[in-house]
Coordinates of C-alpha atoms in Angstrom, one line a residue:
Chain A
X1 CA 110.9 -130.4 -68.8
X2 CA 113.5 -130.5 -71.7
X3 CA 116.7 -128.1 -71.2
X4 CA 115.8 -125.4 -73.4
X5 CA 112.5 -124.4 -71.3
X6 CA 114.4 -124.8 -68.3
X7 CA 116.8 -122.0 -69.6
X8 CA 114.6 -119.7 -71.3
X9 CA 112.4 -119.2 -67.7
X10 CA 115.5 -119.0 -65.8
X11 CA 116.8 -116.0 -68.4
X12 CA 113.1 -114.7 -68.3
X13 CA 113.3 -114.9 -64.6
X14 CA 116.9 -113.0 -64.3
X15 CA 115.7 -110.5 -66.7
X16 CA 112.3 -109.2 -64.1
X17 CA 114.6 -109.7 -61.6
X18 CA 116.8 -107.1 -63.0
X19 CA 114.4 -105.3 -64.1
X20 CA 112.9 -105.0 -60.2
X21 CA 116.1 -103.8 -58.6
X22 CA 118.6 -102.4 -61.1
X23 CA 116.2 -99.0 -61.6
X24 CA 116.0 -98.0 -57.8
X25 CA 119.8 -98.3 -57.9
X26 CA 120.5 -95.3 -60.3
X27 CA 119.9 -92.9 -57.8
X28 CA 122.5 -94.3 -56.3
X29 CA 125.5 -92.6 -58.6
X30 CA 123.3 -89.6 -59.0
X31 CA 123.4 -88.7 -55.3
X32 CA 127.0 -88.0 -55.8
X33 CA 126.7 -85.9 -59.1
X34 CA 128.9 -82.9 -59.1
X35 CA 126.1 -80.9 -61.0
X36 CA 122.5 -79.6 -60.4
X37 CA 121.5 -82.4 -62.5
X38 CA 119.4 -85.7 -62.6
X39 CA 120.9 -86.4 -65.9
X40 CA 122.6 -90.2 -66.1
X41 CA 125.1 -91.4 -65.8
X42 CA 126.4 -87.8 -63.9
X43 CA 129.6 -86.6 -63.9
X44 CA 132.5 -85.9 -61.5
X45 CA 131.4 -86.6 -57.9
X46 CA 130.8 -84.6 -55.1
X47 CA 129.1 -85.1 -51.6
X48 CA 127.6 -81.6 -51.4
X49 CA 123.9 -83.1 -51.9
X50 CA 124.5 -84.8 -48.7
X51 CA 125.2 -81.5 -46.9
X52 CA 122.6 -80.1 -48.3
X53 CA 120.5 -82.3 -46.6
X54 CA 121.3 -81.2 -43.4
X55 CA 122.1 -77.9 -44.0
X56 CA 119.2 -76.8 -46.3
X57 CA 116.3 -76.0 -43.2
X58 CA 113.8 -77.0 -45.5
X59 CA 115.4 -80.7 -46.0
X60 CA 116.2 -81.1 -42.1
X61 CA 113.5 -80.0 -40.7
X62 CA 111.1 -82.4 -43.0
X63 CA 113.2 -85.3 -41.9
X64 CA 112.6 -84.1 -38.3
X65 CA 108.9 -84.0 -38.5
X66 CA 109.0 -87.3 -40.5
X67 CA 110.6 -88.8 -37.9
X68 CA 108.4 -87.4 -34.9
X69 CA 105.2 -88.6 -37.0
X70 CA 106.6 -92.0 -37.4
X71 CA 107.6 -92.7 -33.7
X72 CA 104.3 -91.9 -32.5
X73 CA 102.4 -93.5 -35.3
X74 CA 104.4 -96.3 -34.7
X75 CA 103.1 -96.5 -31.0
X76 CA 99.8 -95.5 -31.0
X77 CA 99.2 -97.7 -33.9
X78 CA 101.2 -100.8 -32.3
X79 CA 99.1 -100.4 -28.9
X80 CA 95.6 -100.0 -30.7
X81 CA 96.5 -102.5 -33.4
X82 CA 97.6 -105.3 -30.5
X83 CA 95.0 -104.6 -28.5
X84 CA 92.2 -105.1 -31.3
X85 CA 94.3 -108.2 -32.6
X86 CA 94.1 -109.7 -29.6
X87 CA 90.4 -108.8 -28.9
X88 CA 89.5 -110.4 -32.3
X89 CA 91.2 -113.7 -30.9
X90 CA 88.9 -114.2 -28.4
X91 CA 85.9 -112.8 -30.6
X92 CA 83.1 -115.6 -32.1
X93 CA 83.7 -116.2 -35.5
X94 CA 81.3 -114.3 -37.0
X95 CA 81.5 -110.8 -35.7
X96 CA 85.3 -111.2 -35.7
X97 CA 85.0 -111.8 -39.3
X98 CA 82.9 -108.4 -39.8
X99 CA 85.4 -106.6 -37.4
X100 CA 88.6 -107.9 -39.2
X101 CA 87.0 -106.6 -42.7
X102 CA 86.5 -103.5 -41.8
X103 CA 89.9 -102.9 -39.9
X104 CA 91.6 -103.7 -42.5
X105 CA 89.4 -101.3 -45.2
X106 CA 92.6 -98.8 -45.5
X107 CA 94.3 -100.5 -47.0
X108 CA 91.7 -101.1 -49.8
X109 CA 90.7 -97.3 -49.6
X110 CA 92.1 -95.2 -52.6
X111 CA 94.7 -93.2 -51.3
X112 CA 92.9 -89.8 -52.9
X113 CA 89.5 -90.7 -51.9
X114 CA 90.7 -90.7 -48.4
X115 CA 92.8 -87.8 -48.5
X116 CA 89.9 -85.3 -50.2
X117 CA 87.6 -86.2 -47.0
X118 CA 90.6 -85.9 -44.5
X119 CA 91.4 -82.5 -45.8
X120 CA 88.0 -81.4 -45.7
X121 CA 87.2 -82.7 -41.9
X122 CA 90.7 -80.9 -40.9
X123 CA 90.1 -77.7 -42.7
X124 CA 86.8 -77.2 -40.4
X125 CA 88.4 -78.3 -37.2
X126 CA 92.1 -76.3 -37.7
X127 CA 94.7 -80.1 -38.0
X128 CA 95.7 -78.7 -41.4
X129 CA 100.3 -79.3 -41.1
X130 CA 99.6 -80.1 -37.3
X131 CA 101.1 -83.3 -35.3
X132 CA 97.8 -84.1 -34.1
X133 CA 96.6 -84.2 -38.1
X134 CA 99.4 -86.0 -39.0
X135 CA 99.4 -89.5 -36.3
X136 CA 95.5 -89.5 -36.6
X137 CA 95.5 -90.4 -40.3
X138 CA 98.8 -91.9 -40.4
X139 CA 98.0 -94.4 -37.4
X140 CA 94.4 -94.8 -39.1
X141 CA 96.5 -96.7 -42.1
X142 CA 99.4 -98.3 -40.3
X143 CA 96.5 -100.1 -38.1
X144 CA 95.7 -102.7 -40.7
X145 CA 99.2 -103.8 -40.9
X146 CA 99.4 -104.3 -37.1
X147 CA 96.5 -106.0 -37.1
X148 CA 97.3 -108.4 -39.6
X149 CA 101.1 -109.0 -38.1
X150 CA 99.9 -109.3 -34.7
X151 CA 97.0 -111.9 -35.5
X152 CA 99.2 -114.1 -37.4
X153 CA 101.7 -114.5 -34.7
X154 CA 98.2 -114.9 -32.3
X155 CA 97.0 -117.8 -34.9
X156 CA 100.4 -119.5 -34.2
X157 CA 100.5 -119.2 -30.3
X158 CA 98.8 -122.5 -28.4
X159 CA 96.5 -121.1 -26.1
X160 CA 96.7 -124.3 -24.0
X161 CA 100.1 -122.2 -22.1
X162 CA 97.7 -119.7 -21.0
X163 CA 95.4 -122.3 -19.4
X164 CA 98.6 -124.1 -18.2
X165 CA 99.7 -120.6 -16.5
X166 CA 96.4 -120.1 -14.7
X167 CA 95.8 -123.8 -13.9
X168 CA 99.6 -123.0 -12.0
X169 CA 98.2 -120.0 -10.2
X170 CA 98.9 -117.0 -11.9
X171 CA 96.8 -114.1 -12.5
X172 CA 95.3 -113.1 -15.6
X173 CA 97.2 -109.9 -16.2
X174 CA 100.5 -112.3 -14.6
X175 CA 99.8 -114.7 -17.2
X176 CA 99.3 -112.1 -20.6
X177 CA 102.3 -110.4 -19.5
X178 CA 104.9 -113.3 -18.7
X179 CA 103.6 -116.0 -21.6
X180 CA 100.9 -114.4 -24.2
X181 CA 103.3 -111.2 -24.6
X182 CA 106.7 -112.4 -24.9
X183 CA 105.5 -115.3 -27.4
X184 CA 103.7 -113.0 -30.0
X185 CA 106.4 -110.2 -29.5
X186 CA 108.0 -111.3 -32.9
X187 CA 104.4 -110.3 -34.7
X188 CA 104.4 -106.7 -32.3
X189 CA 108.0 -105.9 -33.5
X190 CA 107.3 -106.4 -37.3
X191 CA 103.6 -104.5 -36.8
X192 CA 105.8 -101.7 -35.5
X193 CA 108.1 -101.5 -38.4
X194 CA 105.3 -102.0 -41.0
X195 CA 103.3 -98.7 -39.0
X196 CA 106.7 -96.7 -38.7
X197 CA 107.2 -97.5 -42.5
X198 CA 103.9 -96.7 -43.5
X199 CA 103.9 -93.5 -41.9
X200 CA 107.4 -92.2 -43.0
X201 CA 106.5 -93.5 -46.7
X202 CA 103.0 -92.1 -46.9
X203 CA 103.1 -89.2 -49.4
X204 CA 99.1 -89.0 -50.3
X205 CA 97.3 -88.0 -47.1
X206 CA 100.6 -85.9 -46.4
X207 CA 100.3 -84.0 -49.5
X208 CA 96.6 -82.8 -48.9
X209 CA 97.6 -81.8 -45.0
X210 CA 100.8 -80.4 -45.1
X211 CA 101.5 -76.6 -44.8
X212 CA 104.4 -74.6 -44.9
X213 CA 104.9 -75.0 -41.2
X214 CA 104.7 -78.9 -41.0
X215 CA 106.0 -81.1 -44.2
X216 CA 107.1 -84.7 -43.9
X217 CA 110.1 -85.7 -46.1
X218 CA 107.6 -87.5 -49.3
X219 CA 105.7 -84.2 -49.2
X220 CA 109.4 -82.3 -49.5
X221 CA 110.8 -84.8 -51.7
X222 CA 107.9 -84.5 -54.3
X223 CA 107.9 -81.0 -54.3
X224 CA 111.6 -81.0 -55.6
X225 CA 111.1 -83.3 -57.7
X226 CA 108.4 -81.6 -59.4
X227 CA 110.1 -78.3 -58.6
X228 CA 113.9 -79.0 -60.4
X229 CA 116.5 -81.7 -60.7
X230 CA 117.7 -81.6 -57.7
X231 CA 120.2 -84.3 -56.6
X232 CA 119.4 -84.2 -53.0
X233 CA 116.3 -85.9 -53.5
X234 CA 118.7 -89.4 -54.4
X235 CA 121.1 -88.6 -51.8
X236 CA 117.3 -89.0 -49.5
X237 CA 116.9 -92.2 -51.3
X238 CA 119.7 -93.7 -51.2
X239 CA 120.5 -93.3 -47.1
X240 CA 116.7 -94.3 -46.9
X241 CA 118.1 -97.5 -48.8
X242 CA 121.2 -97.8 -47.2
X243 CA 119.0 -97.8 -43.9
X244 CA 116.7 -100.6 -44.9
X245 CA 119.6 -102.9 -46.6
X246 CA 121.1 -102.6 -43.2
X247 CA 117.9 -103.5 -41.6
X248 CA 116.6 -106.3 -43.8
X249 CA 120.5 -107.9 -43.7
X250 CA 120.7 -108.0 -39.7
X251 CA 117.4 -109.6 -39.7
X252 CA 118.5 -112.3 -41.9
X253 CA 121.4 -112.7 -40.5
X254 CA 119.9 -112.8 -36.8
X255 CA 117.3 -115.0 -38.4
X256 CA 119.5 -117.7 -39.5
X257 CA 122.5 -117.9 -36.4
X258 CA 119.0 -118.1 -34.5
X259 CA 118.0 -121.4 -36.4
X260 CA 121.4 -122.7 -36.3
X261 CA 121.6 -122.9 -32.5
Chain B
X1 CA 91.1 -106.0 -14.4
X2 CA 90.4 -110.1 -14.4
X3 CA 87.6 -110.0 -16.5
X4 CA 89.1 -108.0 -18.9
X5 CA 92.0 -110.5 -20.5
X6 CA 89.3 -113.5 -20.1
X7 CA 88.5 -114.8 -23.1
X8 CA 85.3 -114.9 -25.0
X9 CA 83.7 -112.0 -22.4
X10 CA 84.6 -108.2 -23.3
X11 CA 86.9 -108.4 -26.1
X12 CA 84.8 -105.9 -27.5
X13 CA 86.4 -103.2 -25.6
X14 CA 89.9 -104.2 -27.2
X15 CA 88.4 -104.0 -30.2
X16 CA 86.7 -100.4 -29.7
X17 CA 89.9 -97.8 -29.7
X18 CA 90.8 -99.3 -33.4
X19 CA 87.4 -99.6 -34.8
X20 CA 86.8 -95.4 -33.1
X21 CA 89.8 -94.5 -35.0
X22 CA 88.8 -96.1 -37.9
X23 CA 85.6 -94.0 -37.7
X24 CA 87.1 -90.3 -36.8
X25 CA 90.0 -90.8 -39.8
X26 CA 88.3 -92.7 -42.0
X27 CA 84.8 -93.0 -41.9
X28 CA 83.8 -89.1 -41.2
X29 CA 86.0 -88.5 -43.9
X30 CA 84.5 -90.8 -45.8
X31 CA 81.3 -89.4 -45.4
X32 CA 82.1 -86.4 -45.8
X33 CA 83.3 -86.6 -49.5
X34 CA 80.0 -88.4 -50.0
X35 CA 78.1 -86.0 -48.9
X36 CA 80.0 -82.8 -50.6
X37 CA 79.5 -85.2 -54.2
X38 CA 75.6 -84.6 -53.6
X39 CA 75.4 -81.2 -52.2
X40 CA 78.3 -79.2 -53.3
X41 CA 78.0 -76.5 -54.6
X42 CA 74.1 -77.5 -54.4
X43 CA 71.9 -80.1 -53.6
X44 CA 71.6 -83.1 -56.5
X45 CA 72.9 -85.2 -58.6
X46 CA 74.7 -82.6 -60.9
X47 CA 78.3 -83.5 -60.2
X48 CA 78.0 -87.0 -61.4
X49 CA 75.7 -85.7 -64.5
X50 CA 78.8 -83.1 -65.3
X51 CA 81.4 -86.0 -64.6
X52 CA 79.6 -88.4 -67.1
X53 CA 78.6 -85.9 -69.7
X54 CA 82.1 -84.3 -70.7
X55 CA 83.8 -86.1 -72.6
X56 CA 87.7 -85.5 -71.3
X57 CA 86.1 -86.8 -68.0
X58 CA 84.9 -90.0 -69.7
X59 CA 88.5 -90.5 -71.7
X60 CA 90.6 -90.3 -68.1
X61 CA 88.2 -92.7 -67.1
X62 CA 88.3 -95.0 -69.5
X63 CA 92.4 -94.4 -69.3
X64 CA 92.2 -95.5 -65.5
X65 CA 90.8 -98.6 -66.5
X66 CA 92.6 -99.5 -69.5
X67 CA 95.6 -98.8 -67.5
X68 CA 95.3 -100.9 -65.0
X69 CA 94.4 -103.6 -66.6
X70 CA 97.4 -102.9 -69.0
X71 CA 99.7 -103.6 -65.2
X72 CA 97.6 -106.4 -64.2
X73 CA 97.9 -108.5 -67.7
X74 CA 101.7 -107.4 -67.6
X75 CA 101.5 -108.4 -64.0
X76 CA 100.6 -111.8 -64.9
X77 CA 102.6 -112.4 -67.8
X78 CA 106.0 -111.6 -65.9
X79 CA 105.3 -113.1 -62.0
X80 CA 103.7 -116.6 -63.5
X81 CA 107.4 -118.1 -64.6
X82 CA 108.9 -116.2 -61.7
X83 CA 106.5 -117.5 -59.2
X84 CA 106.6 -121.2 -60.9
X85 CA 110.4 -120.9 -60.6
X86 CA 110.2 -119.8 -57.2
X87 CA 108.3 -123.2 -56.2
X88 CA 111.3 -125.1 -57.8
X89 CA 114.2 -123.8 -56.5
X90 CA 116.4 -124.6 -53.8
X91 CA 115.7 -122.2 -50.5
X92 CA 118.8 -120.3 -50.5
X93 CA 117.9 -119.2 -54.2
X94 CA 114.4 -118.8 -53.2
X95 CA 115.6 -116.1 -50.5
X96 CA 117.3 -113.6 -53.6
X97 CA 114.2 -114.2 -55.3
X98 CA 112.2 -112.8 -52.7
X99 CA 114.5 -110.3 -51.8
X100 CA 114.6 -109.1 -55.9
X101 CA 110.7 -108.7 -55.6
X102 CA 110.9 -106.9 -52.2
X103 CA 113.7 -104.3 -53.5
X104 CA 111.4 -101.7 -54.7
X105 CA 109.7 -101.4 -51.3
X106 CA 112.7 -100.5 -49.5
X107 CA 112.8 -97.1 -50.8
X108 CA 109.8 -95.1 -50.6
X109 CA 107.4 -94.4 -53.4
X110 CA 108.4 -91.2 -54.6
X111 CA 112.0 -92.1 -54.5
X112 CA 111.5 -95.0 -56.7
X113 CA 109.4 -93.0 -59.2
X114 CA 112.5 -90.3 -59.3
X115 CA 114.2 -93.4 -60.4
X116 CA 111.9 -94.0 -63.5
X117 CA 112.0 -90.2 -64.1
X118 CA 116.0 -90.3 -64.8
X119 CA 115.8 -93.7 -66.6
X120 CA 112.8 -93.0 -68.6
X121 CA 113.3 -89.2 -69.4
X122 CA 114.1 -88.1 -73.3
X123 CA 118.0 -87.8 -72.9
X124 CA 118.0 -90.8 -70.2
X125 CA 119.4 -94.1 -70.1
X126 CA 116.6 -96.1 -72.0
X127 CA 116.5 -93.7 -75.0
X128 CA 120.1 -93.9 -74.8
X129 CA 120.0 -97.8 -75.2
X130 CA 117.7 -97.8 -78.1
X131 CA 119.3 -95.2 -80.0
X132 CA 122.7 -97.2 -79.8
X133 CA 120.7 -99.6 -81.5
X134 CA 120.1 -97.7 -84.3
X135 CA 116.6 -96.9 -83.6
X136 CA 114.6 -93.6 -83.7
X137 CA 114.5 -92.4 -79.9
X138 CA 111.0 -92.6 -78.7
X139 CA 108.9 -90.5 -75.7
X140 CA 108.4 -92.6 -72.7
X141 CA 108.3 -89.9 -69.8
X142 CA 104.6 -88.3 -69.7
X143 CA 103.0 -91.0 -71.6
X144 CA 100.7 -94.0 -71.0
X145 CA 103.5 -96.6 -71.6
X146 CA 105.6 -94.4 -68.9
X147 CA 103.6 -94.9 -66.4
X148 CA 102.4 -98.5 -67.2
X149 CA 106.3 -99.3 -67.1
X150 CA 107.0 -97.5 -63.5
X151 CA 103.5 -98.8 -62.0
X152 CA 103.7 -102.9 -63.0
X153 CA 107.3 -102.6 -60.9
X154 CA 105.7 -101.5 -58.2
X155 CA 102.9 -103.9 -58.4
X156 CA 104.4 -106.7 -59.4
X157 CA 105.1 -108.1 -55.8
X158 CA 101.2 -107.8 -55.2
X159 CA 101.1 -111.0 -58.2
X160 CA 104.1 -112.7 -57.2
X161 CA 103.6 -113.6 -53.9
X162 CA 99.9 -114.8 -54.4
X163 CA 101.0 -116.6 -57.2
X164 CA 103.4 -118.0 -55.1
X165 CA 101.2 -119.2 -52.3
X166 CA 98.9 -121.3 -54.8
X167 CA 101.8 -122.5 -56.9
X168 CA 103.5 -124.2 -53.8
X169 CA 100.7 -126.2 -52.9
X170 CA 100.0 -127.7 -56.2
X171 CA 100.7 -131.3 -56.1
X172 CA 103.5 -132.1 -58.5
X173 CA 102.4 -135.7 -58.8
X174 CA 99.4 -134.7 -61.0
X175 CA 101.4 -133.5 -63.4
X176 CA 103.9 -136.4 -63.7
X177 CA 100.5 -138.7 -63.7
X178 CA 99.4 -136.9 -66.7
X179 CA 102.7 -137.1 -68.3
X180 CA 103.0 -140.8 -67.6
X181 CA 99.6 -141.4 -69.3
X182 CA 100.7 -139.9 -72.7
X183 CA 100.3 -136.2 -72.0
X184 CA 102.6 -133.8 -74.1
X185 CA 104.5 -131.7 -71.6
X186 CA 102.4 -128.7 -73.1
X187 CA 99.3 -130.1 -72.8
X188 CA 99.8 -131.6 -69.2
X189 CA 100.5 -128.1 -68.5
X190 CA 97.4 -126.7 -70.0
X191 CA 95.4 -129.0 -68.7
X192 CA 96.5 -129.6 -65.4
X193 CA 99.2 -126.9 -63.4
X194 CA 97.5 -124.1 -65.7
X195 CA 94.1 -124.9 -64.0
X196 CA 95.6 -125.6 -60.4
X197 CA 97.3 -122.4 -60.2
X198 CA 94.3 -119.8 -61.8
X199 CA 93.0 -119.2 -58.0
X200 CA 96.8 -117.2 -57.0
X201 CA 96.4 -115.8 -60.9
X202 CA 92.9 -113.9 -60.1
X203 CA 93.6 -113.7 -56.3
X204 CA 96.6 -111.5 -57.5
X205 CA 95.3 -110.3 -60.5
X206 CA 92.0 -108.4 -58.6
X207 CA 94.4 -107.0 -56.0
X208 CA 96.5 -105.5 -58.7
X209 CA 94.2 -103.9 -60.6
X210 CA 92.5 -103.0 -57.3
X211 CA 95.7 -100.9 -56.6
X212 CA 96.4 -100.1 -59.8
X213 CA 93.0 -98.4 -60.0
X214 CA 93.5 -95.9 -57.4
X215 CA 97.6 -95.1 -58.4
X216 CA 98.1 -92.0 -57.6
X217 CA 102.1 -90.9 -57.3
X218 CA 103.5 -92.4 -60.3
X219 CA 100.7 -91.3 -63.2
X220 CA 101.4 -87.7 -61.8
X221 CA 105.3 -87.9 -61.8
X222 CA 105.7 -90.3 -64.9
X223 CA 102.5 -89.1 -67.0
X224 CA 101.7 -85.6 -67.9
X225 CA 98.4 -83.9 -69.2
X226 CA 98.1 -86.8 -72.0
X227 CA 98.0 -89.7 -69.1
X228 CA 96.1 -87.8 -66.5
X229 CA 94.0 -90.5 -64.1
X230 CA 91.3 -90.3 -62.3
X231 CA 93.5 -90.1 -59.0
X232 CA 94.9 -86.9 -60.3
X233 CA 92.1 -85.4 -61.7
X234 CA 89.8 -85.4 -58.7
X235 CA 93.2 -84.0 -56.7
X236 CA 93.4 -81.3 -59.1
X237 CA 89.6 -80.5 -58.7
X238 CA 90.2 -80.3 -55.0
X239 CA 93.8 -78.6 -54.5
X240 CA 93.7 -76.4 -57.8
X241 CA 90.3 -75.3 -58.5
X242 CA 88.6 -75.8 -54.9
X243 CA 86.0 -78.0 -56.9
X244 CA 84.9 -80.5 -53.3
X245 CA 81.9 -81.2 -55.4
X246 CA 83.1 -82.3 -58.5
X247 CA 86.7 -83.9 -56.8
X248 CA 84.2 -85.4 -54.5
X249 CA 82.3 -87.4 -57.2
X250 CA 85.3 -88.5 -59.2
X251 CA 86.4 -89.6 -55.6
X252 CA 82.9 -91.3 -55.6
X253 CA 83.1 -92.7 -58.4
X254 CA 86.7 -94.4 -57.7
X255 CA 85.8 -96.0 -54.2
X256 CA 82.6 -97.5 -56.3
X257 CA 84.3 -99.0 -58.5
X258 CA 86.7 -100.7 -56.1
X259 CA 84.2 -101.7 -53.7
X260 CA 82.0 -103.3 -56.6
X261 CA 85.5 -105.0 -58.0
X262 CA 85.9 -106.5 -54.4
X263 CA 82.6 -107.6 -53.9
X264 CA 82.6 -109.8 -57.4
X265 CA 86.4 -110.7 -56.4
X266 CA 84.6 -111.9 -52.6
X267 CA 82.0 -113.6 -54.9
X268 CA 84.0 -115.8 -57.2
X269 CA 86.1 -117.1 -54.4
X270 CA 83.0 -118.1 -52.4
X271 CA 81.5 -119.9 -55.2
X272 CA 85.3 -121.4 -56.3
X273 CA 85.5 -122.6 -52.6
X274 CA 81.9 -124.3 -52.7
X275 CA 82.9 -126.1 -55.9
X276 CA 85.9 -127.5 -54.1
X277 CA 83.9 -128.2 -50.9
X278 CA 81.4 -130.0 -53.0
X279 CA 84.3 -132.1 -54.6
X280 CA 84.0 -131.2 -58.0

């Protein structure tokens, strides 16, 4: 491949790369505007959105809930999720197959589809804005994604250690608890940061069940944003960034000084 | 308790609690819109006559598709060099690569939308740009091309990384062989990577337009009346004018068409996989 091509994909490339990231970075500088404004790029600079996150009830408490739905989704769905993952592993191939398709239908599911017929089944049985609405259909989505994390660590894992562990004496329950789960607990963790993300990110399901008693923080933020321009919703996004940068980069980092000793 | 971890005996029961949930969230549900589409507000098939006979019905339907396959063409066009020069870089670069395509996931959906919103609105940074340049300013927020723009961002990770996956195991050596008979660099291109890699092209492109089908926060945020689809329409139904029939059919309609997309997806990779099995 001649020079020219060479350089053309790799400005092609730069340019969607850019294009990917540089857009969720404006609401970076907007969080700090000193006006009621979303207009770019704001003036002055203030930290009174911040406050008003957790000042403003309305803001708080949404962040509360979000984060009370998310912890238990996260465990209900990581518990269910492992426990079918690891019941497909020892399934025949055939009904594992049929099993695995439809745990993961979901996430193939439009999001409105599902919502209509979740609000409809909790309008006649009162879980309209309640907790118990709230982890049922959040952990219903966040079970593919444990599924799928858990059985790929569970393809990886050599079964032979678990015949090795019996063959030594140890019990079944001995053996799942001092070999099986300590080796696929790489695949459990990430399940359980895929359900907790799923849950505190879902906005369509949320949108359909919420009620002035019980909002999670999309529901709130999508309100304001179709409400006003209201600066608080970037200051939302950008500690919600903030939090995953800080995430992502101590997994790398971890990940690597791992592989180096 | 012993027979319960053995293999090959019970693992049903592990398998029960997920497929139950599945059925109380998902599949009553499920059923449920089905069954309001055919007997709301009485028995029949008028819902889906109404939804096919009105004709602002039929254009957001039309829009839906033509939409997403707007994203998924766009899709392909901008992952295929990025995926290629993913395959040919050193690992380090590889890692910002990935990282670039994962951005827009670390903040959530709305968020990333509100970004769109302030980049895309009339006064905003984009109409700013082209003015600057001496052009007329043009609409982007609440239009078709607004929320093709903010929806191919969000999907374009859904085409890169299956892309990505085929492109890495094409075998390099074809190419050069190819090459070393005579082959312009174009036309060992054409003729051989182009073929190799069209299983990660429609594995990603059937996914995206899968997803892109059933969008439903950014054609409400970025579009307006004029780019209404069909996700917002049957919400309205429901939430606005307490239509279950009628929301229920568009909903209907939607899941059929992604569950008819699948199965021909499902299809074409069975009978690409026998081809290869056959060694063809």
């Amino acid at each position: 491949m001649n020079l020219f091509t060479r350089l053309s994909i790799w400005l092609f490339c730069a340019a969607v790369a850019v294009w990917l990231v540089a857009p969720t970075l404006v609401i970076v500088p907007i969080s700090f505007a000193q006006k009621k404004s979303l207009a770019f790029p704001p003036d002055g600079f203030s930290l009174q959105w911040y406050a008003n996150l957790f000042q403003n009830p309305e803001w708080s408490r949404s962040i509360i809930s979000s984060l009370k739905v998310a912890v238990i989704v996260a465990a209900v769905a990581t518990i269910i999720g492992t426990v079918a993952a690891l019941g497909l592993e020892r399934m025949k191939a055939r009904p594992a197959g049929l099993v695995r398709a439809i745990l993961i239908t979901p996430m193939i599911v439009p999001g409105v589809v599902m919502a209509i017929g979740i609000y409809a089944v909790y309008l006649d049985h009162q879980l309209v804005g309640t907790l118990t609405g709230y982890v049922l259909a959040h952990s219903m989505l966040a079970i593919p994604f444990v599924v799928i994390a858990v059985g790929a660590s569970l393809s990886v894992f050599d079964a032979r250690l678990e015949t090795a562990a019996a063959s030594l004496g140890a019990s079944r329950l001995a053996t799942f608890f001092t070999i099986t789960l300590p080796l696929i607990a790489p695949g459990i963790l990430s399940g359980l940061l895929f359900a907790f993300v799923t849950s505190f990110d879902e906005v369509i399901v949320a949108l359909f069940i919420n009620s002035p008693a019980m909002k999670t923080l999309p529901v709130q933020i999508y309100a304001s944003m179709t409400r006003d321009s209201d600066p608080t919703v970037a200051a939302v996004g950008t500690l919600m960034f903030a939090a995953t940068t800080i995430i992502i980069a101590a997994g790398l980092w971890f990940g690597t000084r791992r592989r180096r000793s | 308790m012993r027979d319960f971890f053995s293999p090959g005996r019970n693992s049903f029961w592990l398998v029960l609690p997920a497929l139950l949930l599945l059925l109380v969230a998902l599949g009553y549900p499920l059923a449920q819109v089905v069954l309001r589409s055919f007997t709301d507000p009485e028995p029949g098939v008028g819902n889906y006559v109404w939804f096919f006979s009105r004709p602002v019905n039929l254009a957001v339907f039309q829009r839906t598709f033509v939409v997403a396959g707007w994203v998924t063409v766009l899709c392909v066009v901008l992952a295929y060099p990025y995926a290629w020069l993913m395959t040919s870089v050193g690992p380090n670069m590889r890692v910002l690569l990935v990282l670039c395509v994962l951005v827009p996931f670390w903040v959530s959906g709305v968020v990333r939308t509100l970004a769109w919103v302030i980049l895309l609105q009339d006064s905003g940074v984009i109409n700013r740009m082209i003015m600057a340049m001496g052009f007329e300013k043009i609409r982007l927020i609440r239009t078709q091309t607004g929320v093709i723009i903010g929806m191919t961002q969000v999907l374009l990770p859904f085409m890169v990384m299956p892309l990505y996956a085929v492109m890495r195991g094409i075998d390099l050596r074809l190419v050069q062989a190819a090459r070393s008979l005579g082959a312009r660099p174009m036309l060992a291109f054409l003729q051989i990577y182009l073929p190799l890699s069209l299983p990660g092209v429609f594995g990603g492109a059937i996914i995206v337009f899968i997803l892109g089908l059933g969008f439903y926060i950014t054609p409400a945020l970025l579009g307006g009346p004029r780019a209404t689809m069909l996700s917002t329409l049957a919400q309205q139904q429901v939430l606005q004018q307490l239509n279950w029939g009628q929301g229920g059919a568009m909903g209907v309609i939607l899941l059929v068409a992604t569950l008819v997309l699948l199965a021909f997806a499902g299809r074409f990779a069975r009978r690409r996989y026998q081809m290869g099995a056959g060694g063809k």
